[in-house]
Coordinates of C-alpha atoms in Angstrom, one line a residue:
X22 CA 0.0 0.0 0.0
X23 CA 1.5 3.4 -1.0
X24 CA 2.3 5.9 1.8
X25 CA -0.3 8.6 2.3
X26 CA 1.1 12.1 1.9
X27 CA -0.4 13.9 4.9
X28 CA 0.0 17.4 3.5
X29 CA -1.6 16.5 0.2
X30 CA -4.5 14.8 2.0
X31 CA -5.1 17.9 4.1
X32 CA -4.9 20.1 1.1
X33 CA -7.5 18.1 -0.9
X34 CA -9.7 18.0 2.2
X35 CA -9.5 21.7 2.7
X36 CA -10.3 22.4 -1.0
X37 CA -13.3 20.0 -0.8
X38 CA -14.6 21.7 2.3
X39 CA -14.3 25.2 0.8
X40 CA -16.2 24.0 -2.4
X41 CA -18.9 22.4 -0.3
X42 CA -19.4 25.5 1.8
X43 CA -19.5 27.7 -1.3
X44 CA -22.0 25.3 -3.0
X45 CA -24.2 25.4 0.2
X46 CA -24.1 29.1 0.3
X47 CA -25.1 29.4 -3.3
X48 CA -27.9 26.9 -2.8
X49 CA -29.2 28.7 0.3
X50 CA -29.1 32.0 -1.4
X51 CA -31.0 30.7 -4.4
X52 CA -33.6 29.0 -2.2
X53 CA -34.1 32.2 -0.1
X54 CA -34.3 34.5 -3.0
X55 CA -37.4 36.5 -2.8
X56 CA -39.8 36.3 -5.8
X57 CA -39.9 39.2 -8.1
X58 CA -42.1 42.0 -6.8
X59 CA -45.1 42.5 -8.9
X60 CA -46.5 46.0 -9.5
X61 CA -49.3 46.9 -7.1
X62 CA -52.9 47.0 -8.5
X63 CA -54.6 50.4 -8.5
X64 CA -55.7 51.7 -5.1
X65 CA -59.3 51.5 -4.2
X66 CA -61.2 54.8 -4.2
X67 CA -61.1 56.3 -0.7
X68 CA -64.5 57.0 0.8
X69 CA -65.6 60.6 0.6
X70 CA -66.9 62.4 3.6
X71 CA -69.6 65.0 4.0
X72 CA -68.1 68.3 3.2
X73 CA -70.7 70.5 4.9
X74 CA -68.7 70.8 8.1
X75 CA -71.7 70.0 10.3
X76 CA -71.6 67.7 13.3
X77 CA -73.2 64.4 12.7
X78 CA -74.5 62.3 15.6
X79 CA -72.5 59.3 16.7
X80 CA -73.2 56.2 18.9
X81 CA -72.6 57.3 22.5
X82 CA -73.9 60.8 22.1
X83 CA -76.4 61.9 24.8
X84 CA -79.3 63.8 23.3
X85 CA -81.9 66.2 24.8
X86 CA -85.1 66.0 22.8
X87 CA -87.5 68.9 23.5
X88 CA -91.1 69.2 22.3
X89 CA -91.9 72.9 22.4
X90 CA -95.7 72.5 22.7
X91 CA -95.7 69.1 24.3
X92 CA -93.2 69.2 27.1
X93 CA -94.5 66.0 28.6
X94 CA -92.6 64.2 25.9
X95 CA -89.3 65.9 26.6
X96 CA -86.5 63.4 27.2
X97 CA -82.8 62.7 27.4
X98 CA -81.7 59.7 25.4
X99 CA -78.4 58.2 24.3
X100 CA -77.6 57.1 20.8
X101 CA -77.2 53.3 21.1
X102 CA -74.3 51.4 19.6
X103 CA -76.5 50.4 16.7
X104 CA -77.0 54.1 15.9
X105 CA -80.6 54.3 17.0
X106 CA -82.7 56.1 19.7
X107 CA -86.1 55.2 20.9
X108 CA -88.8 57.8 21.6
X109 CA -92.4 57.4 22.9
X110 CA -93.8 59.4 19.9
X111 CA -91.7 57.7 17.2
X112 CA -90.5 54.3 18.4
X113 CA -87.0 53.4 17.2
X114 CA -85.4 55.8 14.8
X115 CA -81.9 56.1 13.3
X116 CA -80.0 59.0 14.8
X117 CA -76.3 58.4 14.0
X118 CA -75.0 60.0 10.9
X119 CA -77.5 62.8 10.9
X120 CA -77.2 66.4 12.1
X121 CA -79.4 67.3 15.2
X122 CA -81.5 69.5 12.9
X123 CA -82.1 66.6 10.4
X124 CA -83.1 64.3 13.3
X125 CA -85.4 66.9 14.8
X126 CA -87.3 67.2 11.4
X127 CA -87.8 63.5 11.2
X128 CA -89.0 63.3 14.8
X129 CA -91.5 66.0 13.9
X130 CA -92.7 64.1 10.8
X131 CA -93.1 60.8 12.6
X132 CA -94.7 62.4 15.7
X133 CA -97.4 64.2 13.6
X134 CA -99.6 61.1 13.7
X135 CA -99.9 61.5 17.5
X136 CA -99.2 65.2 18.1
X137 CA -100.7 68.3 16.4
X138 CA -98.0 70.3 14.6
X139 CA -95.1 69.2 16.8
X140 CA -92.1 71.4 17.0
X141 CA -88.9 69.5 18.1
X142 CA -85.4 70.6 19.0
X143 CA -82.5 68.1 19.4
X144 CA -79.5 69.2 21.5
X145 CA -76.3 67.2 22.0
X146 CA -76.1 67.3 25.8
X147 CA -72.9 65.2 25.8
X148 CA -70.6 63.9 23.1
X149 CA -69.9 60.2 23.1
X150 CA -66.3 59.0 23.4
X151 CA -64.9 58.8 19.8
X152 CA -62.0 56.5 18.9
X153 CA -60.1 55.0 16.0
X154 CA -58.9 51.4 16.3
X155 CA -55.5 50.4 15.0
X156 CA -54.7 46.7 14.8
X157 CA -52.5 44.2 13.1
X158 CA -48.7 44.7 12.6
X159 CA -48.3 47.8 14.9
X160 CA -46.3 47.7 18.1
X161 CA -49.2 48.4 20.4
X162 CA -52.6 47.5 18.8
X163 CA -55.5 49.4 20.4
X164 CA -57.7 52.5 20.4
X165 CA -56.5 56.0 19.5
X166 CA -58.7 59.0 20.7
X167 CA -60.3 60.5 17.7
X168 CA -59.4 64.1 16.8
X169 CA -60.5 66.1 13.7
X170 CA -57.9 65.9 11.0
X171 CA -56.4 62.6 12.3
X172 CA -54.6 60.7 9.5
X173 CA -53.7 57.0 9.1
X174 CA -50.0 57.4 9.8
X175 CA -50.7 59.6 12.8
X176 CA -53.0 57.0 14.3
X177 CA -50.4 54.2 13.6
X178 CA -47.6 56.2 15.2
X179 CA -49.8 56.8 18.2
X180 CA -49.8 53.0 18.6
X181 CA -46.0 52.8 18.5
X182 CA -45.6 52.6 14.7
X183 CA -45.2 49.7 12.3
X184 CA -43.5 46.4 13.3
X185 CA -40.7 45.0 11.2
X186 CA -43.1 42.6 9.5
X187 CA -45.8 45.2 8.6
X188 CA -46.9 45.5 5.0
X189 CA -46.8 49.3 4.6
X190 CA -48.1 49.3 1.1
X191 CA -51.3 47.4 2.0
X192 CA -52.9 49.0 5.0
X193 CA -56.6 48.2 5.3
X194 CA -58.8 51.2 6.0
X195 CA -62.3 50.2 7.2
X196 CA -65.2 52.5 7.6
X197 CA -69.0 51.9 7.5
X198 CA -72.1 53.1 5.8
X199 CA -75.6 52.6 7.3
X200 CA -75.7 48.9 6.6
X201 CA -72.2 47.4 6.4
X202 CA -68.4 47.8 6.7
X203 CA -66.4 48.9 3.7
X204 CA -62.6 48.4 3.3
X205 CA -60.1 50.0 1.0
X206 CA -56.4 49.5 0.7
X207 CA -54.0 52.3 1.4
X208 CA -50.3 52.4 0.2
X209 CA -48.4 54.5 2.8
X210 CA -45.0 53.7 1.3
X211 CA -44.6 57.2 -0.1
X212 CA -45.7 58.8 3.1
X213 CA -43.3 56.8 5.2
X214 CA -40.3 56.8 2.8
X215 CA -40.5 60.1 1.1
X216 CA -42.6 62.2 3.4
X217 CA -45.5 62.7 0.9
X218 CA -48.6 64.4 2.4
X219 CA -51.4 62.1 3.4
X220 CA -54.7 62.5 1.5
X221 CA -56.9 60.5 3.8
X222 CA -58.5 61.9 7.0
X223 CA -60.0 59.4 9.4
X224 CA -63.5 59.6 11.0
X225 CA -64.7 58.5 14.4
X226 CA -64.8 54.7 14.9
X227 CA -62.8 54.0 11.7
X228 CA -60.4 51.1 11.8
X229 CA -56.9 50.6 10.4
X230 CA -55.5 47.1 10.0
X231 CA -51.9 46.6 9.1
X232 CA -51.3 43.1 7.6
X233 CA -48.2 41.0 7.2
X234 CA -49.0 40.1 3.7
X235 CA -50.4 42.0 0.7
X236 CA -54.1 42.6 0.5
X237 CA -55.3 42.3 -3.1
X238 CA -59.1 42.6 -2.6
X239 CA -60.0 44.8 0.3
X240 CA -63.7 43.9 0.1
X241 CA -63.0 40.2 0.4
X242 CA -60.6 40.7 3.2
X243 CA -63.2 42.7 5.2
X244 CA -65.8 40.0 4.5
X245 CA -63.6 37.0 5.5
X246 CA -61.5 38.4 8.4
X247 CA -62.7 41.8 9.6
X248 CA -66.4 42.1 9.8
X249 CA -67.0 39.7 12.7
X250 CA -63.8 40.7 14.5
X251 CA -64.0 44.4 14.8
X252 CA -64.0 45.7 18.4
X253 CA -66.3 48.6 17.6
X254 CA -69.7 48.9 15.7
X255 CA -70.0 50.5 12.3
X256 CA -69.8 54.3 12.1
X257 CA -73.3 54.7 10.9
X258 CA -74.3 57.6 8.7
X259 CA -71.2 57.5 6.5
X260 CA -71.9 58.9 3.1
X261 CA -69.9 57.2 0.3

């Protein structure tokens, strides 16, 4: 049996080990390579809000309803979470989303079957607590006190900002009309990376959900994952 050259054996072993490590590194890099990023689909249209600047009633508001010529029907009543109030002269009636004047006119109309030429005044005796909920991939999911002019990024920063796994280009913005929730997808990449101005202003009881993965169809996402999980009721009276 020929003698084994120890140095030659070590040299061949070292070269084999280097090649094996290099091959493993290449294989791992190829396997971990992220798929090519596809262009984002067009953003959904952001819900429009009433531009009249008038206050619209919300769940939790405490109302004082006064009947000028029939004071025996005067009452104080809260707007329930479902957006309705209940009066002796009208029964249940939707209050949320309307101005006090609009609600007063409807109370007059519905009360006219029982009262002669009723004259009604609706006064907001106490505002209900208004919040925006921020969930998903943020550092501290939870409620943010609503304030006029609040934007999505401001609300997210109030909850500690995005996590490292947040999908900034696919933030779900959920609001509601009188019957159901509606979700649209917001791309906040330009706002975060380039300081672009925000064009969306939140309303009371709106919801922001920051996902880990891309949301392609906001309506489907709301239907499957959001509608039955929201911690707050719809913000009734929203005008699309």
